[in-house]
Tab-separated table of C-alpha atoms in Angstrom:
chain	number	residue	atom	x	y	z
A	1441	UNK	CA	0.000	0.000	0.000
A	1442	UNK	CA	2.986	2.406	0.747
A	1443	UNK	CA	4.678	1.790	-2.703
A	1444	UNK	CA	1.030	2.405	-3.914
A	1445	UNK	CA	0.440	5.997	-2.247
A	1446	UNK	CA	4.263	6.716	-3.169
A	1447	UNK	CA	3.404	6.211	-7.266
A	1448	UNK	CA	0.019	7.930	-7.103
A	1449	UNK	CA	1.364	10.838	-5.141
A	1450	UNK	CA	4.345	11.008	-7.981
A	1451	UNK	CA	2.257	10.453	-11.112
A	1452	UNK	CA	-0.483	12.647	-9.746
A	1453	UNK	CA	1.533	15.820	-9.051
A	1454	UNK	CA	3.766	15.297	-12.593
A	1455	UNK	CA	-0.369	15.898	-13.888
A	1456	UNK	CA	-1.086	18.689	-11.939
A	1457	UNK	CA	2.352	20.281	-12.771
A	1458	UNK	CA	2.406	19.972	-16.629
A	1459	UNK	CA	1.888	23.127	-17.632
A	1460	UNK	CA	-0.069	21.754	-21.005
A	1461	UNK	CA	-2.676	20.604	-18.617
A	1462	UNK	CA	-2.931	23.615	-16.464
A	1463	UNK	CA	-3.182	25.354	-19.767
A	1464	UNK	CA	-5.812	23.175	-21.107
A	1465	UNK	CA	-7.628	24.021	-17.715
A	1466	UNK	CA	-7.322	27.142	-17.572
A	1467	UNK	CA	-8.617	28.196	-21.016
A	1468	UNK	CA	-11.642	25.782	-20.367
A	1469	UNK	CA	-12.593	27.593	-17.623
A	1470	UNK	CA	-12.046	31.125	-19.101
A	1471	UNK	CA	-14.055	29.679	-22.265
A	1472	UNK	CA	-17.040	28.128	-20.002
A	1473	UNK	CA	-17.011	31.555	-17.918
A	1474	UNK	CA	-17.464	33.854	-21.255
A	1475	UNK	CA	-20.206	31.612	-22.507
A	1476	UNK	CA	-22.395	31.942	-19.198
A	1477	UNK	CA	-22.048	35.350	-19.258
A	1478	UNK	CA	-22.473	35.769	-22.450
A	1479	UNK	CA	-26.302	36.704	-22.163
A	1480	UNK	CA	-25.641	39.541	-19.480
A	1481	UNK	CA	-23.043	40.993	-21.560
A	1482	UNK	CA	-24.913	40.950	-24.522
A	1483	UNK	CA	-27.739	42.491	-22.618
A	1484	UNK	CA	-26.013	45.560	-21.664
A	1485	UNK	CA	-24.469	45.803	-24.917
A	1486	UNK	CA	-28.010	45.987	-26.487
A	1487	UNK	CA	-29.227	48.242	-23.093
A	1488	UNK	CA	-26.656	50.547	-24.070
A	1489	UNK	CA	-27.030	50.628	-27.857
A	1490	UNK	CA	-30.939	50.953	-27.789
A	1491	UNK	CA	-31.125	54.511	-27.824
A	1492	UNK	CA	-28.881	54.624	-31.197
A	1493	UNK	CA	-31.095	52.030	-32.520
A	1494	UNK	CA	-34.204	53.764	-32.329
A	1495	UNK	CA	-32.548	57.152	-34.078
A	1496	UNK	CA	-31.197	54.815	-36.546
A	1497	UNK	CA	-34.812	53.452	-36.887
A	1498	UNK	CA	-36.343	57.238	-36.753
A	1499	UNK	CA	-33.633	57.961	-39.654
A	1500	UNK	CA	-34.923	55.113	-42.144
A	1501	UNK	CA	-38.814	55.460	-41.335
A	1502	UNK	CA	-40.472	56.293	-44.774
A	1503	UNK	CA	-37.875	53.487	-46.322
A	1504	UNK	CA	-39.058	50.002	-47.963
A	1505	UNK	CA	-37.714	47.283	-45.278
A	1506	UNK	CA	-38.210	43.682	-45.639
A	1507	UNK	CA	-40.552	44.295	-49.279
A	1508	UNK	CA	-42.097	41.048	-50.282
A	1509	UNK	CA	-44.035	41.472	-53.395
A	1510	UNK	CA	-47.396	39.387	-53.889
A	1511	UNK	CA	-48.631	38.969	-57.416
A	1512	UNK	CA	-52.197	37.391	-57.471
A	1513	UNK	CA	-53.499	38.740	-60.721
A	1514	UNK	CA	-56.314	36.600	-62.364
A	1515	UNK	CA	-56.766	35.170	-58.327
A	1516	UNK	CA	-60.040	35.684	-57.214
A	1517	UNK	CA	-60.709	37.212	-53.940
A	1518	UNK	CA	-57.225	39.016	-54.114
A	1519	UNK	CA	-57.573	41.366	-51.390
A	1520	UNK	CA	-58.274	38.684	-48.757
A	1521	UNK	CA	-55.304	37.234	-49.358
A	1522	UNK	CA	-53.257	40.187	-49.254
A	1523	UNK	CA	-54.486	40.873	-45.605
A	1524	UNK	CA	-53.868	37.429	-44.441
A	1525	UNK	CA	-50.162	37.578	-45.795
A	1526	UNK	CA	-49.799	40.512	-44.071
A	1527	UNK	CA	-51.128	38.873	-40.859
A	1528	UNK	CA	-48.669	36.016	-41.353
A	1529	UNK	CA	-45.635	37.915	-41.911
A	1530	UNK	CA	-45.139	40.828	-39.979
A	1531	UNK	CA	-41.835	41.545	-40.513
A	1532	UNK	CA	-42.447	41.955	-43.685
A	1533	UNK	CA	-43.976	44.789	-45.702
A	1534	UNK	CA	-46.159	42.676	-48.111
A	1535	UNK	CA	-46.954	44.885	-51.677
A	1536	UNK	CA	-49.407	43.807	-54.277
A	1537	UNK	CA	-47.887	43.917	-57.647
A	1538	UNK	CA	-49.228	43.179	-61.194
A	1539	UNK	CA	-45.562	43.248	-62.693
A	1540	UNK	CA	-44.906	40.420	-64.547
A	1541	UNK	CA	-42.639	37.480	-64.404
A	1542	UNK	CA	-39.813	38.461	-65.032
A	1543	UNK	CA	-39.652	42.213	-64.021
A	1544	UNK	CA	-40.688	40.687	-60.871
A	1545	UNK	CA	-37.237	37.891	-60.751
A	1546	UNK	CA	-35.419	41.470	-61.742
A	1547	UNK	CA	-36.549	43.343	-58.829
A	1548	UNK	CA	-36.005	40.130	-56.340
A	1549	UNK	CA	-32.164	39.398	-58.095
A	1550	UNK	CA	-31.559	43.372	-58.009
A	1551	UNK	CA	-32.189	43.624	-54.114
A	1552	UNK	CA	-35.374	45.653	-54.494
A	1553	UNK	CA	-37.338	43.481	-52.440
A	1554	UNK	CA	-36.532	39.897	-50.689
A	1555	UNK	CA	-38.235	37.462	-51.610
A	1556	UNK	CA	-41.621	37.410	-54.239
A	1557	UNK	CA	-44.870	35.168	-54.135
A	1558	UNK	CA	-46.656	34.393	-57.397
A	1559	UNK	CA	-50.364	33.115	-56.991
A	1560	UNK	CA	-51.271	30.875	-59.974
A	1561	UNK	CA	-54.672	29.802	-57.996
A	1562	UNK	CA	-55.665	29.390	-54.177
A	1563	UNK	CA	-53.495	26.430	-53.680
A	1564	UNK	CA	-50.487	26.865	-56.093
A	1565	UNK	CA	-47.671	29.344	-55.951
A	1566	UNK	CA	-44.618	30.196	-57.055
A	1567	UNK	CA	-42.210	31.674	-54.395
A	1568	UNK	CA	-39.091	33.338	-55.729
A	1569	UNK	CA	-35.841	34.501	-53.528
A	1570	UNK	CA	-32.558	35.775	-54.596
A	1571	UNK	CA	-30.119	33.130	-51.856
A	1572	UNK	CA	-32.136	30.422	-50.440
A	1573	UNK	CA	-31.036	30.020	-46.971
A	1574	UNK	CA	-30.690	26.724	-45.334
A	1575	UNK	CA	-33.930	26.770	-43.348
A	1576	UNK	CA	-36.320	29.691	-44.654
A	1577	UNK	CA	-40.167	29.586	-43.075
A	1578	UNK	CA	-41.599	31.563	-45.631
A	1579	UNK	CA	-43.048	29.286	-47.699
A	1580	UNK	CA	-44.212	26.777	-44.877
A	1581	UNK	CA	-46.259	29.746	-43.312
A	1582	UNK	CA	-47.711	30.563	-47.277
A	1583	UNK	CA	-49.087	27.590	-47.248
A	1584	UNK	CA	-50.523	27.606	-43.737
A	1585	UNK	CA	-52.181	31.172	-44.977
A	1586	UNK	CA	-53.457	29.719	-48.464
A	1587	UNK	CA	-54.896	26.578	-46.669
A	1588	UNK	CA	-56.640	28.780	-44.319
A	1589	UNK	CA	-58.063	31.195	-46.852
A	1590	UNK	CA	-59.230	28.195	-49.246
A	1591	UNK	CA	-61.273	26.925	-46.100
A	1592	UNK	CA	-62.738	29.817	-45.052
A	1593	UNK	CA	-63.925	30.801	-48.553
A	1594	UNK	CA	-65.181	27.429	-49.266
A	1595	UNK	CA	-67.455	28.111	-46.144
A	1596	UNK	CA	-68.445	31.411	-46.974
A	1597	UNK	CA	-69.778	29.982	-50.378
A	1598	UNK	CA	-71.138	27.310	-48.430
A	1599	UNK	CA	-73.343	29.373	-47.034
A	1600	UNK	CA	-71.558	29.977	-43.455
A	1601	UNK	CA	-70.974	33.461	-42.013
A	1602	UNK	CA	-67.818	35.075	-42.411
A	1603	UNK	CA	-67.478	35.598	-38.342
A	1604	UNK	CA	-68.415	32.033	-37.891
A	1605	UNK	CA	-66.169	30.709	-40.228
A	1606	UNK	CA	-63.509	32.688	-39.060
A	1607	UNK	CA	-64.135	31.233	-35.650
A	1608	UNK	CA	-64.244	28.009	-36.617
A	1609	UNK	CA	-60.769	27.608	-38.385
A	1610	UNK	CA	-59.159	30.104	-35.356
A	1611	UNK	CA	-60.750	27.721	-32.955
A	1612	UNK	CA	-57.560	26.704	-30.551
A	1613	UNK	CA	-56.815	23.471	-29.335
A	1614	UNK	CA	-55.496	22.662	-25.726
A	1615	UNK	CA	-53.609	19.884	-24.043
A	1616	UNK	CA	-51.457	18.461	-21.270
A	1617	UNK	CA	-48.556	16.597	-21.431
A	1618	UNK	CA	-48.279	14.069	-18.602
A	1619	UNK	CA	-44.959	11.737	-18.509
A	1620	UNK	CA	-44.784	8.775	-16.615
A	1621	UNK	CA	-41.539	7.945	-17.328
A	1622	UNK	CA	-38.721	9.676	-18.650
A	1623	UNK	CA	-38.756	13.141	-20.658
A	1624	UNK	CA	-35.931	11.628	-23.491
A	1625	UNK	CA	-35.885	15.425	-24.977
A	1626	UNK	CA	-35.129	16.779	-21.327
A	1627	UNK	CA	-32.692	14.088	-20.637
A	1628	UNK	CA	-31.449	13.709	-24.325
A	1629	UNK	CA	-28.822	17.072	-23.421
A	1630	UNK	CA	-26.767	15.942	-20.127
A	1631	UNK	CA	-26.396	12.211	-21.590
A	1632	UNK	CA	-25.060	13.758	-24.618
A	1633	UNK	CA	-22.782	15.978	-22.444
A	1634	UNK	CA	-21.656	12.724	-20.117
A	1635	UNK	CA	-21.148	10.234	-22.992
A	1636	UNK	CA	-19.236	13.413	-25.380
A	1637	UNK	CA	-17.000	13.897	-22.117
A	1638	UNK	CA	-16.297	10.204	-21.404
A	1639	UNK	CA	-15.404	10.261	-24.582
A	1640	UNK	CA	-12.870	12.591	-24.431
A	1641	UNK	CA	-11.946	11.740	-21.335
A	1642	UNK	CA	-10.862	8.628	-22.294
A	1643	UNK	CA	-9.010	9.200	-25.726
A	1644	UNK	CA	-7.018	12.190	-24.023
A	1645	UNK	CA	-5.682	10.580	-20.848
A	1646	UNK	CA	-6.056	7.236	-21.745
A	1647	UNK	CA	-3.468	8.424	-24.776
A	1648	UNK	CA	-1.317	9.725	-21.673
A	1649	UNK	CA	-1.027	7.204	-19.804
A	1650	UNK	CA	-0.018	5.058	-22.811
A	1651	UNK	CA	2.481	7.425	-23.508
A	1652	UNK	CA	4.320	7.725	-20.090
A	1653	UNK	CA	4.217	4.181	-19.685
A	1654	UNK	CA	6.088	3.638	-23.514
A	1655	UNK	CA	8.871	7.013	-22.413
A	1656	UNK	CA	9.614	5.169	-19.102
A	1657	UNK	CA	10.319	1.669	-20.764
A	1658	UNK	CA	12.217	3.402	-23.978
A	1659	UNK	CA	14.401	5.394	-20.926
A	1660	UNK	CA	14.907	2.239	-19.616
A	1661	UNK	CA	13.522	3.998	-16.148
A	1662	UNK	CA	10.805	1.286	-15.813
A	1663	UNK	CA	13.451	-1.811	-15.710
A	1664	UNK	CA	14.269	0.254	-12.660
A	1665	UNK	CA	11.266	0.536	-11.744
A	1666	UNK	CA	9.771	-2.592	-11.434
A	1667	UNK	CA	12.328	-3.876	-9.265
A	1668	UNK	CA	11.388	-1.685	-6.159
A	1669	UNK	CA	8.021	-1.772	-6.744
A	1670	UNK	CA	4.864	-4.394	-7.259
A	1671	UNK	CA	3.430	-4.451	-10.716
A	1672	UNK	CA	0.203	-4.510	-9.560
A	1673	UNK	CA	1.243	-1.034	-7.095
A	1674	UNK	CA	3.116	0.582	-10.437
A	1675	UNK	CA	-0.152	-0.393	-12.530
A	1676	UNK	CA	-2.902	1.233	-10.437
A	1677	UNK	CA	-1.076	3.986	-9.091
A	1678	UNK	CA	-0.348	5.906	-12.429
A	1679	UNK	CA	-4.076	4.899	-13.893
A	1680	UNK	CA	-5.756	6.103	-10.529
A	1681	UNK	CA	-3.526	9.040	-10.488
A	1682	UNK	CA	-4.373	10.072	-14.598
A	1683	UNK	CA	-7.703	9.095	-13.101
A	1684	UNK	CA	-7.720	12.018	-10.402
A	1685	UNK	CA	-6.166	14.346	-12.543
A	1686	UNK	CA	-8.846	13.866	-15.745
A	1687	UNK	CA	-11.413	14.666	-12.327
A	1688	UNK	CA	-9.713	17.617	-11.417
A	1689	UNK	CA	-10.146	19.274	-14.540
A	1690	UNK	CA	-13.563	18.272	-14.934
A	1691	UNK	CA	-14.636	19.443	-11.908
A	1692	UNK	CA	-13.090	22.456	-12.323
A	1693	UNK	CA	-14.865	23.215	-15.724
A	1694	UNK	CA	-17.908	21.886	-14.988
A	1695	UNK	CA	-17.586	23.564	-11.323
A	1696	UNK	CA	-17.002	27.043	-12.793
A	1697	UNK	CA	-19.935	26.155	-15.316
A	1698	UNK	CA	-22.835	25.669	-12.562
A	1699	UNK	CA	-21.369	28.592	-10.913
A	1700	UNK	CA	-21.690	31.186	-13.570
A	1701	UNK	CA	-24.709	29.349	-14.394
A	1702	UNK	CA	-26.591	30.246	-11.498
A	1703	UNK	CA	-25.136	33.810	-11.472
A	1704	UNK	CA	-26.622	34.616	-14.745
A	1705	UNK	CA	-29.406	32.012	-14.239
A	1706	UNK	CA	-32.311	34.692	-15.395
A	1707	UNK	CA	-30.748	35.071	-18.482
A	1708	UNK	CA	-30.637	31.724	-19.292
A	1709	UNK	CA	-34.204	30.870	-17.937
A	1710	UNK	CA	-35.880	30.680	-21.492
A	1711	UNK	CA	-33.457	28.573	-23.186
A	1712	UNK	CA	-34.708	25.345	-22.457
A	1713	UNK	CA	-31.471	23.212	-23.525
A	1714	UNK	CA	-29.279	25.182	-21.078
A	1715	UNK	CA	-31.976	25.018	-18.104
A	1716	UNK	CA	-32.229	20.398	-18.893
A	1717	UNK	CA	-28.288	20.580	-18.527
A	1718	UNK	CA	-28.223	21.997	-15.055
A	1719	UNK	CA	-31.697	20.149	-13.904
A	1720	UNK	CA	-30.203	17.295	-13.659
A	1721	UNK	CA	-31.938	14.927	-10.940
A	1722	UNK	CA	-29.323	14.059	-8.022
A	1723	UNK	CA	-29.716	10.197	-8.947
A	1724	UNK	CA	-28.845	10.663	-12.368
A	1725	UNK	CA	-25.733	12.710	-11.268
A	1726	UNK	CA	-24.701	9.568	-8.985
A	1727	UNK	CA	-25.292	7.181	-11.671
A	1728	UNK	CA	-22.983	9.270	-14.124
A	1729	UNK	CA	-20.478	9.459	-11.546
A	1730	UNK	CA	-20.477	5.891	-11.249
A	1731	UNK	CA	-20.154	4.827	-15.047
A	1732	UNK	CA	-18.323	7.574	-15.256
A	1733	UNK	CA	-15.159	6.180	-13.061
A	1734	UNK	CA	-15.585	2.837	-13.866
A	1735	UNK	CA	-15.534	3.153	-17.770
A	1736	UNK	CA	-12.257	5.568	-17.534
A	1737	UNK	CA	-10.538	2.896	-15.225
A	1738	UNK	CA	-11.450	0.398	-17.588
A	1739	UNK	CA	-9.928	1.833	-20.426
A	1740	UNK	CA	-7.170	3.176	-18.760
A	1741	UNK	CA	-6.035	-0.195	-17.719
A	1742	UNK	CA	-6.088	-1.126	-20.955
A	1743	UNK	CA	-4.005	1.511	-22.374
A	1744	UNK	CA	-1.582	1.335	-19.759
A	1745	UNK	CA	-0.824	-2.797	-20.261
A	1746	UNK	CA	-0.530	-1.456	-24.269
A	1747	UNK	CA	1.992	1.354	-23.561
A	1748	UNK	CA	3.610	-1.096	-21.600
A	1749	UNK	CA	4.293	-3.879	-24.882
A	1750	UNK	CA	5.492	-0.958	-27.116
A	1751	UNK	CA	8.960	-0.402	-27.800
A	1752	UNK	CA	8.987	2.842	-29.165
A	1753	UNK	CA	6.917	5.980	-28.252
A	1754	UNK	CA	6.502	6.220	-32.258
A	1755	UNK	CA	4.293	2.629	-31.911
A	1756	UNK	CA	2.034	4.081	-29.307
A	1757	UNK	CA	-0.263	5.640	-31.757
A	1758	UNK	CA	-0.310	2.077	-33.791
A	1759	UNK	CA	-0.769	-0.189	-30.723
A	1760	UNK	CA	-3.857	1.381	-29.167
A	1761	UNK	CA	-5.525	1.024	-32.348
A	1762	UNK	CA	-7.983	-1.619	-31.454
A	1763	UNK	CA	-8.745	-0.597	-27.874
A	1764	UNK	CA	-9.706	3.012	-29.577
A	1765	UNK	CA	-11.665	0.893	-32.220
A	1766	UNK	CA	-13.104	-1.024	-29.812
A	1767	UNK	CA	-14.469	2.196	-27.756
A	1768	UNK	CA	-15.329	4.336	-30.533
A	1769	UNK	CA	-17.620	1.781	-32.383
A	1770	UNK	CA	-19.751	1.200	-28.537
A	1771	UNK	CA	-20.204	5.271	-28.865
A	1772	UNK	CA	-21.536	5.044	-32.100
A	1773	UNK	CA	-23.829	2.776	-31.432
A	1774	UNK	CA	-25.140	4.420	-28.171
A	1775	UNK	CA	-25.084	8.038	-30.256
A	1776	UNK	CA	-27.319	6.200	-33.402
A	1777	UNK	CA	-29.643	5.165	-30.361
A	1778	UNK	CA	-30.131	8.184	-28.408
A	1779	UNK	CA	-30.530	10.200	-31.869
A	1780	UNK	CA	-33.395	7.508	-32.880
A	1781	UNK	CA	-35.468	7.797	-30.267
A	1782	UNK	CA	-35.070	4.511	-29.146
A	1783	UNK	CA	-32.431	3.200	-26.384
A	1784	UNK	CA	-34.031	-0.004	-25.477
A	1785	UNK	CA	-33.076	-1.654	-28.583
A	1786	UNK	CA	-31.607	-5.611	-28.615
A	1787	UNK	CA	-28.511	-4.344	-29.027
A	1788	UNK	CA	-28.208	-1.647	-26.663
A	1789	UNK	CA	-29.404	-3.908	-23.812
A	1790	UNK	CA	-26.826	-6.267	-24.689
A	1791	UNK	CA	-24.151	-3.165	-24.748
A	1792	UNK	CA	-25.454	-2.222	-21.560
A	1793	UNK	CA	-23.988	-6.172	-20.097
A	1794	UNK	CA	-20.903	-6.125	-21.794
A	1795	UNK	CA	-18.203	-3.910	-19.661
A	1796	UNK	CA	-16.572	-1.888	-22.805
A	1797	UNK	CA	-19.909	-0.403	-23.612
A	1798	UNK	CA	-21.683	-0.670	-20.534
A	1799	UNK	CA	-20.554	2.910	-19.446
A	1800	UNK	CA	-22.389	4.507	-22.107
A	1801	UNK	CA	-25.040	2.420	-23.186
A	1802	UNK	CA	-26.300	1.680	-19.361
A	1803	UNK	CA	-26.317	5.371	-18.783
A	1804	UNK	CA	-28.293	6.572	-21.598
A	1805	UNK	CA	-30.791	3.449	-20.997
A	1806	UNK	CA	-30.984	4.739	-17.348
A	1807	UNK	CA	-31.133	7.789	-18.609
A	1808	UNK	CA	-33.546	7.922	-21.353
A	1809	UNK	CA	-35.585	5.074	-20.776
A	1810	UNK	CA	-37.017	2.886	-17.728
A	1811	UNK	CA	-34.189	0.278	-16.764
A	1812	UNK	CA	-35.090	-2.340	-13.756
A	1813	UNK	CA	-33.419	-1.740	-10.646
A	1814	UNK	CA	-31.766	-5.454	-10.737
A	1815	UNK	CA	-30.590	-4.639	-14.254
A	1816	UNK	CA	-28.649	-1.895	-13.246
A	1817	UNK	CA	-27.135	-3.479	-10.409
A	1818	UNK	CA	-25.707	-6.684	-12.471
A	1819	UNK	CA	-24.451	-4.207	-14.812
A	1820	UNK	CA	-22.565	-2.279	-12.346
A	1821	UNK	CA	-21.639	-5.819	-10.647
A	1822	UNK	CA	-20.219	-7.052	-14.083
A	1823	UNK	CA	-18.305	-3.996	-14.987
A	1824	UNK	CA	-16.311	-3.282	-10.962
A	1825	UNK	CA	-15.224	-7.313	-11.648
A	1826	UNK	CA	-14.236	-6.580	-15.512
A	1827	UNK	CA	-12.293	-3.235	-14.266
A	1828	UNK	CA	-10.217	-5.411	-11.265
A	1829	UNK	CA	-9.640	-8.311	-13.609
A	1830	UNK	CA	-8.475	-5.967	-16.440
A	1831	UNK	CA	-6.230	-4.105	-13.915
A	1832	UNK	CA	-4.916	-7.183	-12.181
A	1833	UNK	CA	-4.340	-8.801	-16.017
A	1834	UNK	CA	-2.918	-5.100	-17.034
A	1835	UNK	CA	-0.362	-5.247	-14.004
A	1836	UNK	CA	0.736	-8.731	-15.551
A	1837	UNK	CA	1.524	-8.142	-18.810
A	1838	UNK	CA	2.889	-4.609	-17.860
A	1839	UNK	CA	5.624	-6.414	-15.599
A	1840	UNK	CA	6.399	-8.773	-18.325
A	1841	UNK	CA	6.344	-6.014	-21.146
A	1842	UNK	CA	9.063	-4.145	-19.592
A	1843	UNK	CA	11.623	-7.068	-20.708
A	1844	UNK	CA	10.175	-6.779	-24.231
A	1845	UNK	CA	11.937	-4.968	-26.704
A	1846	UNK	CA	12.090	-5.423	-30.248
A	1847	UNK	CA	9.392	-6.353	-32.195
A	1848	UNK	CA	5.453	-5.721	-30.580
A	1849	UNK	CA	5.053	-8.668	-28.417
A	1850	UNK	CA	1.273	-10.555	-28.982
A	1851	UNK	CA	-0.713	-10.949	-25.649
A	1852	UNK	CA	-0.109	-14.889	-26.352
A	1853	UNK	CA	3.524	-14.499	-26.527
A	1854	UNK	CA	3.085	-12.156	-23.422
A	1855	UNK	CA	1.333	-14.719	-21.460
A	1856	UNK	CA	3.303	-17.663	-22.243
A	1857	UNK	CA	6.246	-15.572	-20.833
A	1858	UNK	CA	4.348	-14.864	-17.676
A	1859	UNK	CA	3.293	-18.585	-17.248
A	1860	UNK	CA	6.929	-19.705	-17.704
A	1861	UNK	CA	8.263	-16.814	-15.138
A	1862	UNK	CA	5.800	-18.678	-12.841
A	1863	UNK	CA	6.837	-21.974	-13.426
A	1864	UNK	CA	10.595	-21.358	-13.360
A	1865	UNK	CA	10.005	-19.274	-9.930
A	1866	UNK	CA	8.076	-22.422	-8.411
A	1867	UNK	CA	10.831	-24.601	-9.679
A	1868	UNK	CA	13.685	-22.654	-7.694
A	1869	UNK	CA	11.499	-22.791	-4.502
A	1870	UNK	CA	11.329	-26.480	-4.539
């Protein structure tokens, strides 16, 4: 236990002294900070600036802003649906033209006005813009305001009012929302967050711990090493310690994040994404923690018994390979899930049993779904005895690996040498 404390204290303040990770820290923090204030600072900006606005706005008053031109010539009942397109778009200033065709594409392509709508009846149209943005509403609401004219003048010739028809198609429609389970668009945000970060997490100091295990072995420092100390001490002191370190930072980003959060909480009150983030219930929190740990150990057992086999820092990228394979195809399949909809799938709950995907795909199932209380507990059960036996098998091939030089060693080759170390040690005793 002593040579334990000794490496974690050792590996743990080389993390907290690299100066690439306090600067990694540091700026994730300032970043997290600006974007929580970001509301309040924009709000005094626009404070400030709305006095030059409005004599900005006094200056242009008289000018054509936001023209869209409506052409409905040979349309009957014209005006009516001039007034509702002025209803539906307010923003814009809606003009009745009889130009034709193409005068009309001239004026849109020459800037005159933004956008054009040609009526060929009541329910066809022609819309014409100069750029077609990505998403642009305008011609979803047209056809929302043609529908509704088309109805209502089919009543009026029917024989209905025009008040009653209008109340008819204005009538509004209530209803209540009542979950029994889980709220997956609530919850969809912080699983996102959690899984994303494990992600991370795990690529960036798993990759690190790799990596100081393959510079020790190609100084020849952990021959040294591994004389004065237990493998399975060595092992578990530099994961736990990358292991602390990667919490550190977290907690210090996502620390700074409720902070600011709750300073500038009434600015962020409408913006429902932001407010699901920080609502996160207390038992979801512990269950994140949980996965959390135990997927990062898992994977940073892993890379540690591969840095160990390597025999040049230039193979580390090569050798870890799988395990990153491995890891990146169980995020894909929990990320296809959670964007479907769907996170109770065959092969999700079979993810959520096997210990390299159970991090992720238990959580979002717990997450996003309704998971049995037993379920959960085998899964955590399966993946604390997968994490000790990977770091117990991790501390084995890591002692062996150090005496490997040369050419990649396979984990058979590694294990026969272990087996014969064994064997040739029980010999000598008898």
């Amino acid at each position: 236990m002593k040579q334990f404390g000794t490496i974690y204290k050792f590996e743990l303040v080389s993390y907290l002294k690299n100066k690439i990770f306090a600067g990694v820290t540091v700026l994730l923090v300032a970043l997290i900070v600006v974007v929580m204030c970001l509301p309040s600072i924009l709000g005094d900006a626009d404070d400030a600036g709305e006095d030059g606005a409005q004599q900005e706005m006094e200056q242009a008053e008289g000018q054509i802003d936001g023209l869209m031109l409506l052409s409905a010539e040979g349309v009957d009942h014209a005006e009516m649906f001039r007034q509702a397109f002025e209803e539906a778009f307010p923003d814009y200033e809606v003009g009745m033209t009889e130009d034709d065709i193409e005068r009309l594409k001239e004026r849109v392509s020459a800037g005159e006005a933004e956008c054009a709508f040609v009526l060929h009846s009541a329910t066809a149209y022609t819309y014409y813009v100069n750029n077609l943005g990505m998403y642009d509403p305008n011609t979803e609401i047209a056809e929302e305001v043609l529908s509704h004219v088309y109805q209502m003048q089919a009543m009026i010739d029917g024989g209905m009012e025009p008040e009653l028809a209008g109340e008819v198609l204005s009538v509004e429609v209530s209803g209540e929302i009542e979950s029994l389970g889980k709220n997956q668009m609530q919850n969809f945000f912080y699983t996102y967050i959690m899984i994303f970060a494990l992600y991370m997490v795990i690529l960036l100091y798993g990759q690190m711990v790799a990596t100081n295990v393959a510079t020790e072995k190609s100084s020849r420092a952990m021959e040294l090493l591994i004389t004065s100390a237990k493998p399975v001490s060595m092992m578990f002191g530099k994961v736990l310690a990358s292991c602390t370190a990667g919490f550190f930072q977290l907690a210090a980003v996502f620390g700074s994040a409720i902070l600011f959060y709750n300073l500038n909480k009434a600015t962020w009150e409408n913006n429902f994404i932001i407010a699901s983030i920080f609502d996160m219930p207390i038992s979801l929190l512990v269950y994140m923690l949980v996965f959390f740990v135990l997927g990062f150990l898992m994977y940073a057992f892993m890379f540690g018994a591969i840095g160990s086999t390597a025999s040049k820092l230039e193979d580390i990228n090569t050798s870890v390979m799988p395990v990153t394979l491995l890891f990146i195809a169980g995020f894909i399949v929990v990320m296809f899930s959670m964007s479907g909809g769907n996170v109770d799938t065959v092969l999700m709950k079979i993810c959520s049993y096997v210990p390299f995907t159970s991090p992720m795909a238990m959580f979002a199932r717990i997450a996003m779904g309704t998971v049995p209380g037993y379920a959960v507990a085998i899964s955590i059960g399966i993946l604390i005895a997968s994490v000790v036996a990977v770091g117990m098998l991790s501390a084995k091939i890591y002692r062996v690996g150090v005496l490997l030089y040369g050419t990649t060693p396979k984990l058979g080759g590694i294990l026969k040498v272990h087996w014969s170390t064994k064997i040739g040690h029980l010999n000598c005793i008898f």
